mmCIF file of C-alpha atoms and ligand atoms in Angstrom:
data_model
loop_
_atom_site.group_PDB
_atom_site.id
_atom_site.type_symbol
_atom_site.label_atom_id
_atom_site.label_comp_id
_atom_site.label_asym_id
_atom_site.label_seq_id
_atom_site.Cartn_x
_atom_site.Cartn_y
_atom_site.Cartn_z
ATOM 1 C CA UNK A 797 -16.448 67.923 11.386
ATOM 2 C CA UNK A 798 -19.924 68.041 10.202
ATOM 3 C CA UNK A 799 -19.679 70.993 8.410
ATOM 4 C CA UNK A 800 -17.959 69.900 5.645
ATOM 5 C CA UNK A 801 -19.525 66.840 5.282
ATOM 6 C CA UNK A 802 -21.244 66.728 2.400
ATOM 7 C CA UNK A 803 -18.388 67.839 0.002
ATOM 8 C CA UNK A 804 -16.380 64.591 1.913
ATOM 9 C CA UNK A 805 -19.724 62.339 1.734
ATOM 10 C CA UNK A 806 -18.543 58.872 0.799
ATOM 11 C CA UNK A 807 -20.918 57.325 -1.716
ATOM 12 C CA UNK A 808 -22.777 54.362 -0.897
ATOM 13 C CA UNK A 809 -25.113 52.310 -2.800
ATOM 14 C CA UNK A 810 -27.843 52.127 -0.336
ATOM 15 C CA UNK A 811 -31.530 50.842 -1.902
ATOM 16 C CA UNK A 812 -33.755 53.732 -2.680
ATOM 17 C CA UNK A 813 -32.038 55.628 0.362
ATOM 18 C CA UNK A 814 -29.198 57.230 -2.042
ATOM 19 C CA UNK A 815 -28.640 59.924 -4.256
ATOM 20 C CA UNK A 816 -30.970 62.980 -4.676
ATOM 21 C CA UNK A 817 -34.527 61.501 -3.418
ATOM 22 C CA UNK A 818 -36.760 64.133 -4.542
ATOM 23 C CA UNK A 819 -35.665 63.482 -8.192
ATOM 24 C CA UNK A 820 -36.334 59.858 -7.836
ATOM 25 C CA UNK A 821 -39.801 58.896 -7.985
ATOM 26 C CA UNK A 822 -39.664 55.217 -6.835
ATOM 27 C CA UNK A 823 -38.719 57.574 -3.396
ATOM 28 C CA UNK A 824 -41.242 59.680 -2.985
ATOM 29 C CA UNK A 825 -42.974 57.999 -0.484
ATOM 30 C CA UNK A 826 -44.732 60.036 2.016
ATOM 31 C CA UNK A 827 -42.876 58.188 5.163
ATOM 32 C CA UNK A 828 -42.888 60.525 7.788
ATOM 33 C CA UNK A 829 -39.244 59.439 8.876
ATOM 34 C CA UNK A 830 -37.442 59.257 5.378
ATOM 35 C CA UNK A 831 -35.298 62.350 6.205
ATOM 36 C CA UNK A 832 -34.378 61.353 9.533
ATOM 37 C CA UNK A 833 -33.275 57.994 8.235
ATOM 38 C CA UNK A 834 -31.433 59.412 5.323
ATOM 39 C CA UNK A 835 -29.960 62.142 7.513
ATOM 40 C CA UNK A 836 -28.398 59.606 10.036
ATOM 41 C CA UNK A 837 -27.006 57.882 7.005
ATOM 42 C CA UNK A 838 -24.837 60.737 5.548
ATOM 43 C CA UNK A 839 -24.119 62.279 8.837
ATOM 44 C CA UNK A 840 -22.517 58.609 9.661
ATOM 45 C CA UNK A 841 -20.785 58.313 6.928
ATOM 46 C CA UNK A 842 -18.773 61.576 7.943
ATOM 47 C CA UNK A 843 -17.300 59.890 10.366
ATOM 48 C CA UNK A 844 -17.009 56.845 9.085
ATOM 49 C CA UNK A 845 -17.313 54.179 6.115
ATOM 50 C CA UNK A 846 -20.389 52.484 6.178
ATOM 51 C CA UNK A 847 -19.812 48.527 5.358
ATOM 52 C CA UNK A 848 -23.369 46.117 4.350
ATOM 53 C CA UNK A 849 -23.982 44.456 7.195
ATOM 54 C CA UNK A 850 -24.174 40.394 6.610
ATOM 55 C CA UNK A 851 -27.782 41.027 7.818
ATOM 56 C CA UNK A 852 -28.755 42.689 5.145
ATOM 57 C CA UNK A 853 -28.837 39.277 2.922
ATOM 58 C CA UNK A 854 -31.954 38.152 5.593
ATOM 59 C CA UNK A 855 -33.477 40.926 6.493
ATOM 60 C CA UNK A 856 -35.051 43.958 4.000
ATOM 61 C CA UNK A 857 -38.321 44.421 2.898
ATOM 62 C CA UNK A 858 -41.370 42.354 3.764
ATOM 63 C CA UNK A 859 -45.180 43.143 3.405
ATOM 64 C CA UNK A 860 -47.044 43.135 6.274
ATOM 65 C CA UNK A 861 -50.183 40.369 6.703
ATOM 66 C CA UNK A 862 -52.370 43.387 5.917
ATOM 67 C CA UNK A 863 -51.192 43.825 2.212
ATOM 68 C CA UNK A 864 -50.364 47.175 2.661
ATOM 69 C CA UNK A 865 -47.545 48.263 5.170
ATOM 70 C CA UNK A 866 -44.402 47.366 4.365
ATOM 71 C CA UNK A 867 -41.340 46.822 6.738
ATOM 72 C CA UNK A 868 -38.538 48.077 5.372
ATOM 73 C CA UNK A 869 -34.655 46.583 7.319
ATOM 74 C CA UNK A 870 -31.354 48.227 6.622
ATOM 75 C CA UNK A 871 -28.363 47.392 8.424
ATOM 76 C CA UNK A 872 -24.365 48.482 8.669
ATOM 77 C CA UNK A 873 -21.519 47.741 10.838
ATOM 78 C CA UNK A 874 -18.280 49.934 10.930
ATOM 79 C CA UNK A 875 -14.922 50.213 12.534
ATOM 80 C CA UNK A 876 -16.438 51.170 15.946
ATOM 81 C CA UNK A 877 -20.276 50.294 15.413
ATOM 82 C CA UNK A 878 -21.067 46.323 16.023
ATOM 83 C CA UNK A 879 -24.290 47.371 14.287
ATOM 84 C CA UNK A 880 -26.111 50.117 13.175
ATOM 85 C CA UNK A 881 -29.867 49.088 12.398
ATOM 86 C CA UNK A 882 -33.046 50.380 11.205
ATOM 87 C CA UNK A 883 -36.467 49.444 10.853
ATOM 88 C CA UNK A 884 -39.412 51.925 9.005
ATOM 89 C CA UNK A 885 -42.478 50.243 9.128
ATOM 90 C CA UNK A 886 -44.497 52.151 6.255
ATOM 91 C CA UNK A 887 -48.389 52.586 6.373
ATOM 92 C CA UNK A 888 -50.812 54.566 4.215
ATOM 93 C CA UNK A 889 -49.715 57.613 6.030
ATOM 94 C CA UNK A 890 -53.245 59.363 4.297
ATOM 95 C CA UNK A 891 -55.230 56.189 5.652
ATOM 96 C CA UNK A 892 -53.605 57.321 8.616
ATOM 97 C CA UNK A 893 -51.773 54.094 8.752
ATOM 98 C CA UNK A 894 -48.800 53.341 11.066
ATOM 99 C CA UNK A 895 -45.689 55.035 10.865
ATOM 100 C CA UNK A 896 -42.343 53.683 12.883
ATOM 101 C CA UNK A 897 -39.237 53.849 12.505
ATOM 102 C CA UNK A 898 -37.268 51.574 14.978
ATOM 103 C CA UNK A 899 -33.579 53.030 15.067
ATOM 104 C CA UNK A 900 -30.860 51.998 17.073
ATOM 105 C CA UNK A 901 -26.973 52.216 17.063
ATOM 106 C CA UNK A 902 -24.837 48.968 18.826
ATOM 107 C CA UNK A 903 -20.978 50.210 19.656
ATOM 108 C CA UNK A 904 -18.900 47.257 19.627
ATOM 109 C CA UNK A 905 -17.805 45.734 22.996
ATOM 110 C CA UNK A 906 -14.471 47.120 22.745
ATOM 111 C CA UNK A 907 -16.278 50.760 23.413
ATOM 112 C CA UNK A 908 -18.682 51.510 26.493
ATOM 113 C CA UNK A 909 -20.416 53.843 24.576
ATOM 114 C CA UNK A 910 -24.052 54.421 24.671
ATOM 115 C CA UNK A 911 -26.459 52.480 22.484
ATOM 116 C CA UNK A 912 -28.069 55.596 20.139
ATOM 117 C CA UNK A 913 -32.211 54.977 20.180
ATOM 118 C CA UNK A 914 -34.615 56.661 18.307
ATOM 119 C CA UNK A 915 -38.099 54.847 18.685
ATOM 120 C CA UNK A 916 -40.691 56.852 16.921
ATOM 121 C CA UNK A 917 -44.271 55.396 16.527
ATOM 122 C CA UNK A 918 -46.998 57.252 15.129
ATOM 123 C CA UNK A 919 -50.306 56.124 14.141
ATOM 124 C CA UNK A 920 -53.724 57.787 13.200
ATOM 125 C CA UNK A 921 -53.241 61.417 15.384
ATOM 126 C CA UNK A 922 -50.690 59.824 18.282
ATOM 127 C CA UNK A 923 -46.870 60.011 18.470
ATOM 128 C CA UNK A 924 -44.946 57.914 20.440
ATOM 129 C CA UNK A 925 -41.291 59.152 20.661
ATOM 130 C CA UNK A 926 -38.350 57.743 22.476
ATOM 131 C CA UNK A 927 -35.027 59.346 21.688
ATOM 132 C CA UNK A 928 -31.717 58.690 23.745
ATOM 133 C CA UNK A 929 -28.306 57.911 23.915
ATOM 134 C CA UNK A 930 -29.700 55.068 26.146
ATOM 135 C CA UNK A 931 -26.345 53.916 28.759
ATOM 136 C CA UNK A 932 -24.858 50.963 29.149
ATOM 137 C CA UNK A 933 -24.291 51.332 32.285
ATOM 138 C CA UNK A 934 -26.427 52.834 35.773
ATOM 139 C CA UNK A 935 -26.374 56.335 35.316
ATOM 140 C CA UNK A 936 -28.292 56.497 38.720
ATOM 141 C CA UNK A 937 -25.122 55.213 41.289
ATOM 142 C CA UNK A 938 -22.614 55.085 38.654
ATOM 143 C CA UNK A 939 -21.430 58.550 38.634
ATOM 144 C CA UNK A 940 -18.067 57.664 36.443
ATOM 145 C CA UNK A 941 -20.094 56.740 33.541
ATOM 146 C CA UNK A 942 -22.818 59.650 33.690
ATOM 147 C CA UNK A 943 -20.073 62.572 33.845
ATOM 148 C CA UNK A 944 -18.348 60.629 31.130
ATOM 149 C CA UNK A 945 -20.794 60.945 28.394
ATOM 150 C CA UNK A 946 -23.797 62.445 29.894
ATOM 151 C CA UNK A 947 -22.507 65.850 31.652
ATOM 152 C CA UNK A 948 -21.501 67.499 28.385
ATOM 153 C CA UNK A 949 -24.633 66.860 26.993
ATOM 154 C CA UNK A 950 -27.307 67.876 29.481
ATOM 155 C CA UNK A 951 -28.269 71.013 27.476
ATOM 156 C CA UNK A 952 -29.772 68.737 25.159
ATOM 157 C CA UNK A 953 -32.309 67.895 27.378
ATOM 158 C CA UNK A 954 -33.140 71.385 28.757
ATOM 159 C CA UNK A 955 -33.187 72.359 24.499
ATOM 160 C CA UNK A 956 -35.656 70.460 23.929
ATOM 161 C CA UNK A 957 -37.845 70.484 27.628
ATOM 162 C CA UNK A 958 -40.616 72.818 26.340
ATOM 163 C CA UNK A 959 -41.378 71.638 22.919
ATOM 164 C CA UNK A 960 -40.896 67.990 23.342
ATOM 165 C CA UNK A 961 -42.052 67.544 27.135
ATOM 166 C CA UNK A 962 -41.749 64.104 29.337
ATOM 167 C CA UNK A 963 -44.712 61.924 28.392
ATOM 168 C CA UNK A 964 -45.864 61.158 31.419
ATOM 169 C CA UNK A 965 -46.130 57.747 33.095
ATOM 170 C CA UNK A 966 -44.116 54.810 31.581
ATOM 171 C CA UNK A 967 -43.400 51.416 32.360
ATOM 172 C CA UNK A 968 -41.469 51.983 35.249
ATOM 173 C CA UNK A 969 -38.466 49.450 34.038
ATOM 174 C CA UNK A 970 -37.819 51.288 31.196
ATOM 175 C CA UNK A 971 -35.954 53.844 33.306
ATOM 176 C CA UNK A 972 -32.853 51.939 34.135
ATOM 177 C CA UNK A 973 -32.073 51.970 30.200
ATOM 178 C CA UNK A 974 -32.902 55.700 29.709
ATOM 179 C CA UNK A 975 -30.134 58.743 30.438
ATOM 180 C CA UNK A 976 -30.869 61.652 32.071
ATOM 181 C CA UNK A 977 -31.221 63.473 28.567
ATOM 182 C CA UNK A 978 -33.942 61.049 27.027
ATOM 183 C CA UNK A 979 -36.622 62.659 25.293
ATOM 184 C CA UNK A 980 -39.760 60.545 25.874
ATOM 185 C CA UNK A 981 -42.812 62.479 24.671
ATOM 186 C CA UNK A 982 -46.034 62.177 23.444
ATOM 187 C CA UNK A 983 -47.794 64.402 21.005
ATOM 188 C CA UNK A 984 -50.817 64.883 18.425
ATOM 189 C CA UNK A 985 -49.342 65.369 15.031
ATOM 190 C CA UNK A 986 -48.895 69.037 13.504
ATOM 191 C CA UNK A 987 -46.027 69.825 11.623
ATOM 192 C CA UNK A 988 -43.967 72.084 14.817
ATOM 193 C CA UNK A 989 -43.627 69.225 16.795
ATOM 194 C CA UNK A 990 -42.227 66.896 13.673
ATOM 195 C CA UNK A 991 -39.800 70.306 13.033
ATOM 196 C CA UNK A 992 -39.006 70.115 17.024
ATOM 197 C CA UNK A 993 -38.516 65.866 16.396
ATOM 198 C CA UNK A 994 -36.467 66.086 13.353
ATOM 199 C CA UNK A 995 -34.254 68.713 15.159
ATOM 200 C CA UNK A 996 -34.060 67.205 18.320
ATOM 201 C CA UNK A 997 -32.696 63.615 16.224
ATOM 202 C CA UNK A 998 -30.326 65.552 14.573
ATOM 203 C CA UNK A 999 -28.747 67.058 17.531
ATOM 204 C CA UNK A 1000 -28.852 63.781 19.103
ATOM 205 C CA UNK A 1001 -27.546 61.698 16.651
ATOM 206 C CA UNK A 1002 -24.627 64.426 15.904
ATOM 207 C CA UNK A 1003 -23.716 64.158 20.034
ATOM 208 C CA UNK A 1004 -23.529 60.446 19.530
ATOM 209 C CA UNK A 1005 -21.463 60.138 16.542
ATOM 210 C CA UNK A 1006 -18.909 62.729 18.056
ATOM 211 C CA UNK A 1007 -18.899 60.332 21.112
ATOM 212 C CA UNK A 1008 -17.984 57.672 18.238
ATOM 213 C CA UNK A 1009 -15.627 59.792 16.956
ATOM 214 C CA UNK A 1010 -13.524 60.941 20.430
ATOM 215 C CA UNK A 1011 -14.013 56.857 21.945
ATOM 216 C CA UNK A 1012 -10.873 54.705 21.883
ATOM 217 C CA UNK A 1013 -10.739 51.439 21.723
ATOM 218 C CA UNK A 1014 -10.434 49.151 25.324
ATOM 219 C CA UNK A 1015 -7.945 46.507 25.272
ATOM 220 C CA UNK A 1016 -8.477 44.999 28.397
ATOM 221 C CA UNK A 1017 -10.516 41.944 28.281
ATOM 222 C CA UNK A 1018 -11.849 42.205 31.489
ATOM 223 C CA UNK A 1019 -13.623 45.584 30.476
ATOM 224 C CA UNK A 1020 -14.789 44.403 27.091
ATOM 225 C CA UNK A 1021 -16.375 41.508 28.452
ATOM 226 C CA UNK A 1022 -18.122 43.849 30.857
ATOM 227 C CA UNK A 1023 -19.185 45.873 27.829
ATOM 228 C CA UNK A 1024 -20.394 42.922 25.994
ATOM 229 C CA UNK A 1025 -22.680 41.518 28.969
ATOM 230 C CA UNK A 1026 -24.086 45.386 29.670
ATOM 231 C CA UNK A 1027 -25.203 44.897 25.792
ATOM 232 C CA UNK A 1028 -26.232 41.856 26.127
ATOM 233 C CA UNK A 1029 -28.648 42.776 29.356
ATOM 234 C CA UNK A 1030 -29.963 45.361 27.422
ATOM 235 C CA UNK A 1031 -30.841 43.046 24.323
ATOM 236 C CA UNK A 1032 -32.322 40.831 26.346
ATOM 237 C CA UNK A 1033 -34.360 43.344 28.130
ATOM 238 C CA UNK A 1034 -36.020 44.491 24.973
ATOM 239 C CA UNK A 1035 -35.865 40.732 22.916
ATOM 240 C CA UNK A 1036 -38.306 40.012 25.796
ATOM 241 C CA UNK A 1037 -40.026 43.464 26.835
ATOM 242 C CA UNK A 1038 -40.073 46.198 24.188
ATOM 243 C CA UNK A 1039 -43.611 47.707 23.747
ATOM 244 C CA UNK A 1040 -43.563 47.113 20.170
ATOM 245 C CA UNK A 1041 -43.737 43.277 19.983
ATOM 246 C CA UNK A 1042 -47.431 43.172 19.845
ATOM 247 C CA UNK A 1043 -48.106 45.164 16.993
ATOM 248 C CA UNK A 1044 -45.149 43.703 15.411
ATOM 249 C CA UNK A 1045 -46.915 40.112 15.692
ATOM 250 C CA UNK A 1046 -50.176 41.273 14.206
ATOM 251 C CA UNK A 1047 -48.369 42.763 10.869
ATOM 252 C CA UNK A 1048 -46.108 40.032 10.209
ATOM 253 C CA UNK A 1049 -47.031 36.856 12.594
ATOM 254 C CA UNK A 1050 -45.709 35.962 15.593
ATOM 255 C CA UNK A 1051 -42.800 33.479 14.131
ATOM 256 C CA UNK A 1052 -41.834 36.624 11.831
ATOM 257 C CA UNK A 1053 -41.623 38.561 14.266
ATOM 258 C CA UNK A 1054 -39.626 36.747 16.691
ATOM 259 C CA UNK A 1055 -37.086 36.215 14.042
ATOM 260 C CA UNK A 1056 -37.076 40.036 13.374
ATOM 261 C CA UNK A 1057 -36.885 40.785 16.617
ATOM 262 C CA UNK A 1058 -34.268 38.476 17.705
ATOM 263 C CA UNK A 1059 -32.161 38.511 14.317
ATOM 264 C CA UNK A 1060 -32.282 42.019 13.578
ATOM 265 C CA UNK A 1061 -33.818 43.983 15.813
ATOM 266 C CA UNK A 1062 -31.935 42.847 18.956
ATOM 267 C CA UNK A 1063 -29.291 40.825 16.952
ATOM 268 C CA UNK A 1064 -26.411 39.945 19.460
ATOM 269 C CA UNK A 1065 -28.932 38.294 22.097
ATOM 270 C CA UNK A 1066 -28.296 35.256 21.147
ATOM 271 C CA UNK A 1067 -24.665 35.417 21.354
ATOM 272 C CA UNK A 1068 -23.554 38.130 23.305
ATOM 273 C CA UNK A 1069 -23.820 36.162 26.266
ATOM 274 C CA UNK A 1070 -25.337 33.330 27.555
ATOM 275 C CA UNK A 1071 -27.708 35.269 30.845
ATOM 276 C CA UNK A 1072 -31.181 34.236 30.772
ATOM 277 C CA UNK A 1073 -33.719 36.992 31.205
ATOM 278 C CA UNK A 1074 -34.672 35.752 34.554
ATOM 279 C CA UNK A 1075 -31.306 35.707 35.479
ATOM 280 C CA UNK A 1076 -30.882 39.614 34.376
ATOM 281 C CA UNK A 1077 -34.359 40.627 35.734
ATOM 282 C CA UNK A 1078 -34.894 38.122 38.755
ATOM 283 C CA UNK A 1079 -38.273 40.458 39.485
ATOM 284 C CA UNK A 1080 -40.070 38.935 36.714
ATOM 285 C CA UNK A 1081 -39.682 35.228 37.331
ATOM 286 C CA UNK A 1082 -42.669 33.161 38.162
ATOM 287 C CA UNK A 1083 -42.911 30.432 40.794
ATOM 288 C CA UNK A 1084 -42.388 27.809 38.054
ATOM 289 C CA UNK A 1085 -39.592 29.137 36.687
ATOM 290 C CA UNK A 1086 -40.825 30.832 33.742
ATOM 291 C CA UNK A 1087 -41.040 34.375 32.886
ATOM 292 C CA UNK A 1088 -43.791 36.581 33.726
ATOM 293 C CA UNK A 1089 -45.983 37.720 30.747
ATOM 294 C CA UNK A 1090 -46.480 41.171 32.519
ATOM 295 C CA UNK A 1091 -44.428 44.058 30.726
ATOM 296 C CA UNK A 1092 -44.210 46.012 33.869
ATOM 297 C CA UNK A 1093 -43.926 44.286 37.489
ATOM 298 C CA UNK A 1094 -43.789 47.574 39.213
ATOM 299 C CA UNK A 1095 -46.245 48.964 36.720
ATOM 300 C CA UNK A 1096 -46.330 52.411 35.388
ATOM 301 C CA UNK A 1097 -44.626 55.096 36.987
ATOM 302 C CA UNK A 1098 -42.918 58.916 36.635
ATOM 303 C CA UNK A 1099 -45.556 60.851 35.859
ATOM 304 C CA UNK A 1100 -43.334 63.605 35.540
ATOM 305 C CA UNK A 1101 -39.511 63.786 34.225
ATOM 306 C CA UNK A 1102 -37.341 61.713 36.923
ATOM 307 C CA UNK A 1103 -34.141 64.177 35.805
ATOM 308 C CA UNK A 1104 -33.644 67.726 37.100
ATOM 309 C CA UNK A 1105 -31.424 70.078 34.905
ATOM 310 C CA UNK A 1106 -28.207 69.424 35.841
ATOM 311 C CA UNK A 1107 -28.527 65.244 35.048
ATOM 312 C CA UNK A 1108 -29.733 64.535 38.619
ATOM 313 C CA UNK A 1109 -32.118 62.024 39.200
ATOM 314 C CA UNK A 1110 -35.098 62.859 41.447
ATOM 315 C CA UNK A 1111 -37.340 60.177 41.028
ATOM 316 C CA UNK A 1112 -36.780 57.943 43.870
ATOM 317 C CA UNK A 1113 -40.543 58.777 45.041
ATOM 318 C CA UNK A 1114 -41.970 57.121 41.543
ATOM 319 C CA UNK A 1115 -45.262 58.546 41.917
ATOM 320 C CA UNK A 1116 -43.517 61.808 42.342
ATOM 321 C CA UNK A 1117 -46.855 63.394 41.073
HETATM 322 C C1 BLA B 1442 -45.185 52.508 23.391
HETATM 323 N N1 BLA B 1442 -42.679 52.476 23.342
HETATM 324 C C2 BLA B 1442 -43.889 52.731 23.944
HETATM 325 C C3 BLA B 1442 -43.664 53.258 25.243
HETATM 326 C C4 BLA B 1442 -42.278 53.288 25.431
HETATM 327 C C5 BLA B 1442 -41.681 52.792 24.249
HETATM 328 C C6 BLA B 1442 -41.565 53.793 26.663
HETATM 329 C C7 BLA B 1442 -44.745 53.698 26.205
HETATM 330 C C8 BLA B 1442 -45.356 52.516 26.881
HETATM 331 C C9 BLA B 1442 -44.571 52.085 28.093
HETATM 332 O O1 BLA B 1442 -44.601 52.768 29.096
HETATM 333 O O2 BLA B 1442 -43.898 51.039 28.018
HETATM 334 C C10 BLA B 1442 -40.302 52.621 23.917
HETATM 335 N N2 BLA B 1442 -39.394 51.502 25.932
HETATM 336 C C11 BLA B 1442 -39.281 52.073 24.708
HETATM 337 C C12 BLA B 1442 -37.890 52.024 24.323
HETATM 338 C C13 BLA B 1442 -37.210 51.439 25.358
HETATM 339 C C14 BLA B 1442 -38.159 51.097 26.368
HETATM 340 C C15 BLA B 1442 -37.325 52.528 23.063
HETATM 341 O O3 BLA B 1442 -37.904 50.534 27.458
HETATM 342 C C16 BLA B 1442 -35.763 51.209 25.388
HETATM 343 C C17 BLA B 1442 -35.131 50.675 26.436
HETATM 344 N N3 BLA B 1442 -42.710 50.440 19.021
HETATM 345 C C18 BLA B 1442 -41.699 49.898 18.260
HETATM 346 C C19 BLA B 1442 -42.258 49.169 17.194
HETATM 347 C C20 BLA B 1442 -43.628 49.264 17.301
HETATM 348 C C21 BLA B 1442 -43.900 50.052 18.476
HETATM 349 C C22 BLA B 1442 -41.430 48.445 16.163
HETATM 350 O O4 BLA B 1442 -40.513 50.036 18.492
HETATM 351 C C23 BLA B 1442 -44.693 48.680 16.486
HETATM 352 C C24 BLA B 1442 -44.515 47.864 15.484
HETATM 353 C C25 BLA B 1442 -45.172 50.319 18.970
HETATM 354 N N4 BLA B 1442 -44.754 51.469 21.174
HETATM 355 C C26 BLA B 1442 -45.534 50.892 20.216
HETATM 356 C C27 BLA B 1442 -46.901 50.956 20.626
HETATM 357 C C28 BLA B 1442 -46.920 51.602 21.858
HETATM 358 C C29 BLA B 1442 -45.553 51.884 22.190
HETATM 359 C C30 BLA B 1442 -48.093 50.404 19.842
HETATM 360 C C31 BLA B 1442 -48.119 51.961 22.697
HETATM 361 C C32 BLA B 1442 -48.807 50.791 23.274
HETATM 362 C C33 BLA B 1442 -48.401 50.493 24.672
HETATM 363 O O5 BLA B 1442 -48.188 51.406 25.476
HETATM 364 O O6 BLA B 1442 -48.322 49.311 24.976
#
């Protein structure tokens, strides 16, 4: 299928994204993630016909607080994809500002497919990567739904085990939304390990969309609604938790960022169910009521990959160092 593709490429009018970029010199940014963005575009439109998401009208560009990073928001939907979002936030990359580019990929509730995550923030000499088909459902007990999608695709992880190695200890939470191929790594920047990044995404992001491609639609309620609250748990884990909030405040204000956060970002929390995050995540909720301010009640744990090579997990003992 995506060999062909770019003879069958459907064209799209998509803001300084489109066309031939290197012949465009409003594009020539020096964004570390521009390919990978533009990349995930065409290879998506392969598959399928990209529509403007109605977020687009409210979120695009802003300027950070700073005066010189820019946020830039661009958002689809499609026959099977409820949303499929990104955000680049763009600093001096020569100042060695910060570099991110916040991807993600919501199925609609009629499909239990994975949500597709690509969390890449780099800053100064440091390069924070997340990259999974991250589950919607356990992938610990839930065998069903790890030999489903997961099984196929655990040569992905052993691909990429030597160049892109587990980052060490992470906020031990984070695991339940990670599948037994995630790629979380750390790394100083030099141009192999970008090569090894851009690679790994493109493998990735290929798996996914043939996931997209082979899924068929659920027509039992039941099951969709089960879909729909798995998303919504996951939303409302990261609306509340994600690591990025902080820095997010300081570039564009805390209000700003909520509303990116919660509007974009993690759009569907506020309507794909009605769970509070103390009801999802019970562990966190103080003796008043409210909602711990700690990221991390068990704290920081796995200090070394939690997954053996065939998809197992083996990190019960979570300082398994
Ligand atoms: C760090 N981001 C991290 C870390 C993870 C993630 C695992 C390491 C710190 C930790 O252990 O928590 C990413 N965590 C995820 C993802 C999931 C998860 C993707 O649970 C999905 C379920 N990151 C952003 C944006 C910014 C950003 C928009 O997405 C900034 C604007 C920044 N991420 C960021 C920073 C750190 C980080 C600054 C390091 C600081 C820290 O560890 O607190």
């Amino acid at each position: 299928y995506s060999n062909g593709c770019s003879t069958t490429r459907l064209s799209m009018v998509v803001p300084c994204m489109s066309g031939k970029k290197s012949h465009s010199p409003s594009c020539s940014s020096t964004f570390l993630y521009e390919k990978f963005i533009e990349f995930a575009l065409e290879e998506t439109k392969c598959y399928t016909p990209l529509l403007p998401s109605p977020l687009q009208t409210k979120f695009s560009t802003l300027l950070a607080m700073d005066g010189n990073t820019e946020l830039e928001m661009s958002s689809f939907e499609s026959t099977k994809l409820r949303l499929w979002r990104n955000l680049s936030i763009k600093g001096k990359k020569n100042e060695g500002g910060v570099q991110v580019m916040d991807f993600a990929v919501f199925p609609k509730p009629e499909f239990d497919l994975p949500i597709f995550c690509a969390n890449f923030f780099s800053v100064a000499d440091i390069n924070i990567v997340v990259l999974d088909l991250n589950p919607l459902y356990n992938v610990i007990n839930e065998k069903g739904y790890k030999e489903k999608y997961y099984i196929g695709l655990i040569h992905l992880a052993a691909k990429y085990a030597e160049l892109l190695p587990w980052g060490g200890k992470l906020t031990a939470e984070s695991l339940q939304f990670f599948s037994p191929i995630v790629i979380w790594t750390k790394f100083s920047s030099c141009p192999e390990k970008y090569d090894a990044l851009f690679s790994a995404f493109k493998d990735y992001y290929k798996a996914f969309l043939e996931l997209m491609h082979q899924a068929e639609e659920e027509t039992d309620v039941s099951r969709i609604r089960r879909n729909r609250a798995a998303q919504h748990k996951y939303l409302t884990w990261r609306t509340e938790k994600d690591p990025g909030h902080g820095m997010l405040s300081r570039l564009i204000g805390e209000s700003m960022a909520k509303e990116v956060i919660s509007g974009f970002l993690f759009n569907g929390v506020l309507d794909l169910g009605s769970a509070t995050f103390n009801e999802y995540f019970p562990e966190y909720k103080c003796e008043d009521g409210s909602i711990s301010v700690k990221r991390s009640m068990i704290g920081k744990s796995y200090e070394k990959r939690p997954w053996n090579a065939n998809g197992e997990f083996i990190g019960d003992n979570r300082d398994n160092t």
